[in-house]
Every structure is written in structure tokens, then in C-alpha cells.
Amino acid sequence: MAERYYAMIVSAGEKTEKSLSPILSSDGFTRTVTVSTAGTARKLVADSMVDLAIINSPLPDDFGTQLALDLAERNISVLIFVNRDISDQVASKVEPAGVVVLAKPVSRPELIQSIKILKVMRSKLRSLEERAVTVETKMKEISLVNRAKWLLIDRLKMSEEEAHRYIEKSAMDDCVSKSVIAQGIIKTYDS
């Protein structure tokens, strides 16, 4: 199944949405939402998933740089359009957080290339996030099993090897994970 990508356009003007929406949909973004203020953008990302945010500064309630930083902190790929005369100044503030700055007016090829790069970065980030969850789950399981093992050693006077074998065999016999067996042991012997 192909990955789904969701985009948010934050712009006070409708012209930005009209020019960006076709580019985003042709590049695989299955949903694009447009909002006109930073406040609305913050509410939207709190309630739904967004992979890419494109900010056309200035906004009515915020210039856009703080919003860009806030979104980048949430692992959202962010592209911000700013006037050419301040683009270097804005870039020095937001690029360390991974925000891409494009000076207005932006050429179509430059925009398309930037969106493609941000999409690739987001895909890689998704992969790393999934791996981090897997590692965290494994670490919790190891911790839980170790705690159960030490309870078996302490309460039932098993050796560490016997406790380990007991947990593994119980998990195989009951067709459940070692975590489930460990939780049962902890519930039974932890007072």
C-alpha cells in the first residue's frame, strides 16, 4: 500500500492555495487543507495528522516563523515563503530546526523540487519513528520479562536460566508473548 501524505497550506490569500493544491496532489498528497491563521493551523495539527506544512508569511496573527518552528518540533516538514529582503534573516532562525525557507517570488521548479525533498525527508522520518516505536516496545518487553524473572528467582528460588526457560515455555505453550506471561507473573508474585 502506498504511503499517504497530508499537507496543510497556511496562507491569508486564496491565490497560494490555487497554485499549490495541484502541485501537491500530483506529488501524492492525498489530502490538502488550507487555513488562514497560525492559530487555526495549531488547532488543526493538534487534532489531525499533517506531514507537510507550507506557510506563506506574513499571516494575520503571526509572521509565520514561530509557527514554522512549532510545527517542525512536531516532526512536520515545513516550508515557509518569505519576502526576499528578509529571507536570510528568517533562514538563520528556522533552518537549524529543519525548516526550508524560499524567498518570494518562488519559481515553480524550485517549489516542486522543495516539496519533493520535504516529502522524502518526511518518509525517512516516518521510518525512523516506526523503528523507534519498535525499539521502545522491545525495551519495555525486556524490562518486563527481567522483572518477572527476578520475581521467580526470589519467590520460587529458580535459577536465572530456569526462570528464563519457564517464561519462554509458558509463552509458547499459551501462544502469547513473553510480555503477557511476565505480566501474569508480576501480578501473582509482586506484593
PDB file of C-alpha atoms in Angstrom:
ATOM      1  CA  MET A   1       0.000   0.000   0.000  1.00  0.00           C
ATOM      2  CA  ALA A   2       1.334   3.426  -0.930  1.00  0.00           C
ATOM      3  CA  GLU A   3       2.062   5.833   1.868  1.00  0.00           C
ATOM      4  CA  ARG A   4      -0.425   8.646   2.345  1.00  0.00           C
ATOM      5  CA  TYR A   5       0.772  12.186   2.824  1.00  0.00           C
ATOM      6  CA  TYR A   6      -1.231  15.092   4.197  1.00  0.00           C
ATOM      7  CA  ALA A   7      -0.453  18.733   3.570  1.00  0.00           C
ATOM      8  CA  MET A   8      -1.537  21.964   5.175  1.00  0.00           C
ATOM      9  CA  ILE A   9      -1.291  25.340   3.474  1.00  0.00           C
ATOM     10  CA  VAL A  10      -1.230  28.309   5.832  1.00  0.00           C
ATOM     11  CA  SER A  11      -1.880  31.494   3.890  1.00  0.00           C
ATOM     12  CA  ALA A  12      -4.010  34.608   4.201  1.00  0.00           C
ATOM     13  CA  GLY A  13      -4.541  34.682   0.431  1.00  0.00           C
ATOM     14  CA  GLU A  14      -6.511  32.257  -1.742  1.00  0.00           C
ATOM     15  CA  LYS A  15      -4.030  32.565  -4.603  1.00  0.00           C
ATOM     16  CA  THR A  16      -1.495  30.417  -2.743  1.00  0.00           C
ATOM     17  CA  GLU A  17      -3.961  27.556  -2.343  1.00  0.00           C
ATOM     18  CA  LYS A  18      -4.925  27.664  -6.027  1.00  0.00           C
ATOM     19  CA  SER A  19      -1.314  27.437  -7.141  1.00  0.00           C
ATOM     20  CA  LEU A  20      -0.154  24.851  -4.577  1.00  0.00           C
ATOM     21  CA  SER A  21      -3.054  22.373  -4.481  1.00  0.00           C
ATOM     22  CA  PRO A  22      -2.467  20.929  -7.987  1.00  0.00           C
ATOM     23  CA  ILE A  23       1.268  20.543  -7.306  1.00  0.00           C
ATOM     24  CA  LEU A  24       0.635  18.766  -4.015  1.00  0.00           C
ATOM     25  CA  SER A  25      -2.000  16.407  -5.410  1.00  0.00           C
ATOM     26  CA  SER A  26       0.203  15.485  -8.374  1.00  0.00           C
ATOM     27  CA  ASP A  27       3.040  14.695  -5.941  1.00  0.00           C
ATOM     28  CA  GLY A  28       0.988  12.204  -3.930  1.00  0.00           C
ATOM     29  CA  PHE A  29      -0.524  14.317  -1.187  1.00  0.00           C
ATOM     30  CA  THR A  30      -3.945  12.736  -0.714  1.00  0.00           C
ATOM     31  CA  ARG A  31      -5.375  15.490   1.456  1.00  0.00           C
ATOM     32  CA  THR A  32      -4.623  19.191   1.474  1.00  0.00           C
ATOM     33  CA  VAL A  33      -6.203  21.563   3.965  1.00  0.00           C
ATOM     34  CA  THR A  34      -5.894  25.340   3.782  1.00  0.00           C
ATOM     35  CA  VAL A  35      -6.121  27.639   6.784  1.00  0.00           C
ATOM     36  CA  SER A  36      -5.557  31.377   7.011  1.00  0.00           C
ATOM     37  CA  THR A  37      -4.101  31.864  10.505  1.00  0.00           C
ATOM     38  CA  ALA A  38      -1.389  30.415  12.710  1.00  0.00           C
ATOM     39  CA  GLY A  39      -3.947  29.786  15.453  1.00  0.00           C
ATOM     40  CA  THR A  40      -6.116  27.672  13.171  1.00  0.00           C
ATOM     41  CA  ALA A  41      -3.040  25.793  11.955  1.00  0.00           C
ATOM     42  CA  ARG A  42      -2.028  24.939  15.529  1.00  0.00           C
ATOM     43  CA  LYS A  43      -5.533  23.640  16.284  1.00  0.00           C
ATOM     44  CA  LEU A  44      -5.547  21.564  13.102  1.00  0.00           C
ATOM     45  CA  VAL A  45      -2.250  19.807  13.829  1.00  0.00           C
ATOM     46  CA  ALA A  46      -3.388  19.081  17.373  1.00  0.00           C
ATOM     47  CA  ASP A  47      -6.443  17.239  16.021  1.00  0.00           C
ATOM     48  CA  SER A  48      -5.143  15.574  12.856  1.00  0.00           C
ATOM     49  CA  MET A  49      -2.055  14.314  11.099  1.00  0.00           C
ATOM     50  CA  VAL A  50      -0.086  16.685   8.880  1.00  0.00           C
ATOM     51  CA  ASP A  51       3.097  15.674   7.044  1.00  0.00           C
ATOM     52  CA  LEU A  52       3.896  18.926   5.252  1.00  0.00           C
ATOM     53  CA  ALA A  53       3.059  22.498   6.161  1.00  0.00           C
ATOM     54  CA  ILE A  54       3.557  25.313   3.680  1.00  0.00           C
ATOM     55  CA  ILE A  55       3.427  28.750   5.274  1.00  0.00           C
ATOM     56  CA  ASN A  56       3.030  31.891   3.192  1.00  0.00           C
ATOM     57  CA  SER A  57       4.170  34.673   5.503  1.00  0.00           C
ATOM     58  CA  PRO A  58       3.115  37.038   6.858  1.00  0.00           C
ATOM     59  CA  LEU A  59      -0.055  35.715   8.448  1.00  0.00           C
ATOM     60  CA  PRO A  60      -2.747  37.862  10.065  1.00  0.00           C
ATOM     61  CA  ASP A  61      -1.944  36.638  13.602  1.00  0.00           C
ATOM     62  CA  ASP A  62       1.743  35.721  13.354  1.00  0.00           C
ATOM     63  CA  PHE A  63       4.587  36.399  10.972  1.00  0.00           C
ATOM     64  CA  GLY A  64       4.959  32.652  10.496  1.00  0.00           C
ATOM     65  CA  THR A  65       8.413  31.880  11.868  1.00  0.00           C
ATOM     66  CA  GLN A  66       7.204  30.791  15.313  1.00  0.00           C
ATOM     67  CA  LEU A  67       4.521  28.649  13.705  1.00  0.00           C
ATOM     68  CA  ALA A  68       7.185  27.081  11.469  1.00  0.00           C
ATOM     69  CA  LEU A  69       9.354  26.275  14.492  1.00  0.00           C
ATOM     70  CA  ASP A  70       6.388  24.858  16.435  1.00  0.00           C
ATOM     71  CA  LEU A  71       5.385  22.606  13.533  1.00  0.00           C
ATOM     72  CA  ALA A  72       8.951  21.426  12.919  1.00  0.00           C
ATOM     73  CA  GLU A  73       9.161  20.466  16.594  1.00  0.00           C
ATOM     74  CA  ARG A  74       6.188  18.153  15.973  1.00  0.00           C
ATOM     75  CA  ASN A  75       8.162  16.393  13.182  1.00  0.00           C
ATOM     76  CA  ILE A  76       6.157  18.054  10.428  1.00  0.00           C
ATOM     77  CA  SER A  77       8.113  19.013   7.305  1.00  0.00           C
ATOM     78  CA  VAL A  78       7.823  22.792   6.949  1.00  0.00           C
ATOM     79  CA  LEU A  79       8.319  25.151   4.022  1.00  0.00           C
ATOM     80  CA  ILE A  80       7.951  28.883   4.571  1.00  0.00           C
ATOM     81  CA  PHE A  81       7.727  31.608   1.920  1.00  0.00           C
ATOM     82  CA  VAL A  82       9.130  34.988   2.962  1.00  0.00           C
ATOM     83  CA  ASN A  83       9.988  38.218   1.182  1.00  0.00           C
ATOM     84  CA  ARG A  84      13.400  38.109  -0.465  1.00  0.00           C
ATOM     85  CA  ASP A  85      14.775  41.032   1.560  1.00  0.00           C
ATOM     86  CA  ILE A  86      14.406  39.143   4.872  1.00  0.00           C
ATOM     87  CA  SER A  87      14.893  35.559   3.693  1.00  0.00           C
ATOM     88  CA  ASP A  88      18.459  35.256   5.042  1.00  0.00           C
ATOM     89  CA  GLN A  89      17.406  36.596   8.431  1.00  0.00           C
ATOM     90  CA  VAL A  90      14.455  34.193   8.648  1.00  0.00           C
ATOM     91  CA  ALA A  91      16.576  31.292   7.376  1.00  0.00           C
ATOM     92  CA  SER A  92      19.120  31.802  10.162  1.00  0.00           C
ATOM     93  CA  LYS A  93      16.294  31.448  12.712  1.00  0.00           C
ATOM     94  CA  VAL A  94      14.406  28.468  11.310  1.00  0.00           C
ATOM     95  CA  GLU A  95      16.778  26.358   9.216  1.00  0.00           C
ATOM     96  CA  PRO A  96      18.504  24.845  12.286  1.00  0.00           C
ATOM     97  CA  ALA A  97      15.086  23.329  13.146  1.00  0.00           C
ATOM     98  CA  GLY A  98      14.828  21.803   9.654  1.00  0.00           C
ATOM     99  CA  VAL A  99      12.520  24.412   8.127  1.00  0.00           C
ATOM    100  CA  VAL A 100      13.061  25.183   4.439  1.00  0.00           C
ATOM    101  CA  VAL A 101      12.890  28.876   3.510  1.00  0.00           C
ATOM    102  CA  LEU A 102      12.035  30.043  -0.006  1.00  0.00           C
ATOM    103  CA  ALA A 103      12.256  33.690  -0.999  1.00  0.00           C
ATOM    104  CA  LYS A 104       9.231  35.175  -2.794  1.00  0.00           C
ATOM    105  CA  PRO A 105       8.561  35.150  -5.647  1.00  0.00           C
ATOM    106  CA  VAL A 106       9.160  31.393  -5.879  1.00  0.00           C
ATOM    107  CA  SER A 107       9.642  29.709  -9.228  1.00  0.00           C
ATOM    108  CA  ARG A 108       7.516  26.651  -9.972  1.00  0.00           C
ATOM    109  CA  PRO A 109      10.509  24.296 -10.478  1.00  0.00           C
ATOM    110  CA  GLU A 110      12.071  25.495  -7.213  1.00  0.00           C
ATOM    111  CA  LEU A 111       8.786  24.903  -5.394  1.00  0.00           C
ATOM    112  CA  ILE A 112       8.263  21.435  -6.877  1.00  0.00           C
ATOM    113  CA  GLN A 113      11.818  20.401  -6.015  1.00  0.00           C
ATOM    114  CA  SER A 114      11.476  21.682  -2.434  1.00  0.00           C
ATOM    115  CA  ILE A 115       8.204  19.808  -1.927  1.00  0.00           C
ATOM    116  CA  LYS A 116       9.749  16.599  -3.282  1.00  0.00           C
ATOM    117  CA  ILE A 117      12.730  16.931  -0.930  1.00  0.00           C
ATOM    118  CA  LEU A 118      10.468  17.572   2.059  1.00  0.00           C
ATOM    119  CA  LYS A 119       8.320  14.568   1.160  1.00  0.00           C
ATOM    120  CA  VAL A 120      11.408  12.338   1.003  1.00  0.00           C
ATOM    121  CA  MET A 121      12.586  13.713   4.351  1.00  0.00           C
ATOM    122  CA  ARG A 122       9.160  13.032   5.888  1.00  0.00           C
ATOM    123  CA  SER A 123       9.166   9.482   4.536  1.00  0.00           C
ATOM    124  CA  LYS A 124      12.563   8.843   6.106  1.00  0.00           C
ATOM    125  CA  LEU A 125      11.382  10.377   9.370  1.00  0.00           C
ATOM    126  CA  ARG A 126       8.310   8.110   9.388  1.00  0.00           C
ATOM    127  CA  SER A 127      10.585   5.110   9.006  1.00  0.00           C
ATOM    128  CA  LEU A 128      12.774   6.261  11.900  1.00  0.00           C
ATOM    129  CA  GLU A 129       9.709   6.932  14.077  1.00  0.00           C
ATOM    130  CA  GLU A 130       8.402   3.410  13.380  1.00  0.00           C
ATOM    131  CA  ARG A 131      11.776   1.909  14.283  1.00  0.00           C
ATOM    132  CA  ALA A 132      11.909   3.955  17.476  1.00  0.00           C
ATOM    133  CA  VAL A 133       8.492   2.616  18.494  1.00  0.00           C
ATOM    134  CA  THR A 134       9.655  -0.944  17.777  1.00  0.00           C
ATOM    135  CA  VAL A 135      12.823  -0.487  19.831  1.00  0.00           C
ATOM    136  CA  GLU A 136      10.858   1.113  22.679  1.00  0.00           C
ATOM    137  CA  THR A 137       8.376  -1.783  22.656  1.00  0.00           C
ATOM    138  CA  LYS A 138      11.224  -4.310  22.729  1.00  0.00           C
ATOM    139  CA  MET A 139      12.897  -2.454  25.611  1.00  0.00           C
ATOM    140  CA  LYS A 140       9.653  -2.492  27.613  1.00  0.00           C
ATOM    141  CA  GLU A 141       9.247  -6.210  26.945  1.00  0.00           C
ATOM    142  CA  ILE A 142      12.814  -6.956  28.054  1.00  0.00           C
ATOM    143  CA  SER A 143      12.316  -4.900  31.203  1.00  0.00           C
ATOM    144  CA  LEU A 144       9.030  -6.640  31.993  1.00  0.00           C
ATOM    145  CA  VAL A 145      10.474 -10.123  31.387  1.00  0.00           C
ATOM    146  CA  ASN A 146      13.525  -9.339  33.523  1.00  0.00           C
ATOM    147  CA  ARG A 147      11.323  -8.123  36.358  1.00  0.00           C
ATOM    148  CA  ALA A 148       9.272 -11.327  36.150  1.00  0.00           C
ATOM    149  CA  LYS A 149      12.447 -13.438  36.048  1.00  0.00           C
ATOM    150  CA  TRP A 150      13.759 -11.823  39.215  1.00  0.00           C
ATOM    151  CA  LEU A 151      10.433 -12.416  40.939  1.00  0.00           C
ATOM    152  CA  LEU A 152      10.614 -16.119  40.006  1.00  0.00           C
ATOM    153  CA  ILE A 153      14.203 -16.269  41.274  1.00  0.00           C
ATOM    154  CA  ASP A 154      13.282 -14.539  44.524  1.00  0.00           C
ATOM    155  CA  ARG A 155       9.901 -16.146  45.268  1.00  0.00           C
ATOM    156  CA  LEU A 156      10.255 -19.614  43.736  1.00  0.00           C
ATOM    157  CA  LYS A 157      14.019 -19.949  44.155  1.00  0.00           C
ATOM    158  CA  MET A 158      14.573 -20.688  40.456  1.00  0.00           C
ATOM    159  CA  SER A 159      17.909 -20.097  38.817  1.00  0.00           C
ATOM    160  CA  GLU A 160      18.041 -17.316  36.240  1.00  0.00           C
ATOM    161  CA  GLU A 161      18.233 -19.935  33.485  1.00  0.00           C
ATOM    162  CA  GLU A 162      15.201 -21.799  34.861  1.00  0.00           C
ATOM    163  CA  ALA A 163      13.192 -18.580  35.165  1.00  0.00           C
ATOM    164  CA  HIS A 164      14.052 -17.613  31.611  1.00  0.00           C
ATOM    165  CA  ARG A 165      13.106 -21.062  30.291  1.00  0.00           C
ATOM    166  CA  TYR A 166       9.863 -21.029  32.295  1.00  0.00           C
ATOM    167  CA  ILE A 167       8.762 -17.706  30.769  1.00  0.00           C
ATOM    168  CA  GLU A 168       9.692 -18.763  27.216  1.00  0.00           C
ATOM    169  CA  LYS A 169       7.999 -22.172  27.506  1.00  0.00           C
ATOM    170  CA  SER A 170       4.852 -20.676  29.052  1.00  0.00           C
ATOM    171  CA  ALA A 171       4.645 -18.148  26.239  1.00  0.00           C
ATOM    172  CA  MET A 172       4.990 -20.881  23.596  1.00  0.00           C
ATOM    173  CA  ASP A 173       2.543 -23.228  25.320  1.00  0.00           C
ATOM    174  CA  ASP A 174      -0.103 -20.495  25.710  1.00  0.00           C
ATOM    175  CA  CYS A 175       0.588 -18.948  22.265  1.00  0.00           C
ATOM    176  CA  VAL A 176       1.096 -15.497  23.787  1.00  0.00           C
ATOM    177  CA  SER A 177       4.010 -13.102  24.045  1.00  0.00           C
ATOM    178  CA  LYS A 178       6.582 -13.267  26.812  1.00  0.00           C
ATOM    179  CA  SER A 179       5.224  -9.901  27.968  1.00  0.00           C
ATOM    180  CA  VAL A 180       1.815 -11.415  28.700  1.00  0.00           C
ATOM    181  CA  ILE A 181       3.407 -14.213  30.743  1.00  0.00           C
ATOM    182  CA  ALA A 182       5.650 -11.707  32.531  1.00  0.00           C
ATOM    183  CA  GLN A 183       2.648  -9.529  33.410  1.00  0.00           C
ATOM    184  CA  GLY A 184       0.893 -12.568  34.910  1.00  0.00           C
ATOM    185  CA  ILE A 185       3.951 -13.463  36.967  1.00  0.00           C
ATOM    186  CA  ILE A 186       4.298  -9.900  38.195  1.00  0.00           C
ATOM    187  CA  LYS A 187       0.611  -9.750  39.109  1.00  0.00           C
ATOM    188  CA  THR A 188       0.894 -13.043  41.007  1.00  0.00           C
ATOM    189  CA  TYR A 189       4.181 -12.553  42.880  1.00  0.00           C
ATOM    190  CA  ASP A 190       4.673  -8.795  43.221  1.00  0.00           C
ATOM    191  CA  SER A 191       3.196  -7.651  46.502  1.00  0.00           C
TER     192      SER A 191
END
